[in-house]
XYZ file of C-alpha atoms in Angstrom:
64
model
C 7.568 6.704 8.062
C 4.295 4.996 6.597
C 6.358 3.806 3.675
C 8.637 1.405 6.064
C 8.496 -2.326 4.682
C 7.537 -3.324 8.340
C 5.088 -0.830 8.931
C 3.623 -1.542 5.070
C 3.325 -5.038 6.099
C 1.253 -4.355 9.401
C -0.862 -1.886 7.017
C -1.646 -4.278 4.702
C -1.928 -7.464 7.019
C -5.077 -9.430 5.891
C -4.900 -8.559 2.000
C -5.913 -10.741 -0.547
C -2.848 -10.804 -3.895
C -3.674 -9.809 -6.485
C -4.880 -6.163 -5.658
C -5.542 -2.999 -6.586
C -4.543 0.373 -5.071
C -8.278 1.321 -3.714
C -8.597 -2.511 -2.191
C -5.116 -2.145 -0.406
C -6.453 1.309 0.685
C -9.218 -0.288 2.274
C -7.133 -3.215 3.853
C -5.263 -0.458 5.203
C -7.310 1.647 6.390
C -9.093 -1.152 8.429
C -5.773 -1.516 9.991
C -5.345 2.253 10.940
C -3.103 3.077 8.654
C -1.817 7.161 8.487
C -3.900 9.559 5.473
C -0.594 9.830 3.701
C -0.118 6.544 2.955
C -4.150 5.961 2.359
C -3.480 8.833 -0.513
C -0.900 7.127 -1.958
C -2.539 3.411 -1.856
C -5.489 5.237 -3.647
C -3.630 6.875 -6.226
C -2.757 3.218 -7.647
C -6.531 2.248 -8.194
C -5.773 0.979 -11.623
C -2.881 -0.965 -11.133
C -2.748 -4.394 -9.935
C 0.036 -5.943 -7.447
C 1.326 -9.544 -6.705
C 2.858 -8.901 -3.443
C 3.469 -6.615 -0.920
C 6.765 -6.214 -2.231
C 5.083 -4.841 -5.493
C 4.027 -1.996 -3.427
C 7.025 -0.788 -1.697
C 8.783 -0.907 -4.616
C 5.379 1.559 -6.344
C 5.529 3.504 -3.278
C 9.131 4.157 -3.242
C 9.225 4.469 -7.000
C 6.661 7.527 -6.517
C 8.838 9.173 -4.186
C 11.649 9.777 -6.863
């Protein structure tokens, strides 16, 4: 799954904290990360995360 800390962390190797959504998106994309999880970084453009951590926990918050 996209939404697998370890595979997150690949996605979003190379990231500058803080970030938004649409700049993860970007990060990730750049490192060939899947559309689904693209959609989802993208979907957070207004919010603003610390960590990489921040955004598992968004991600797996949005999939309750």
């Amino acid at each position: 799954m996209s939404n697998d800390p370890i595979n997150l962390a690949t996605y979003l190797e190379g990231a500058d904290f803080p970030a938004t959504g649409g700049e993860l998106a970007g990060v990730a994309a750049s490192n060939g990360a899947p559309d689904d999880l693209l959609k989802q970084l993208r979907s957070f453009e207004g919010d603003h995360f610390d960590n990489a951590n921040a955004v598992v926990e968004a991600l797996g918050d949005k999939r309750s």
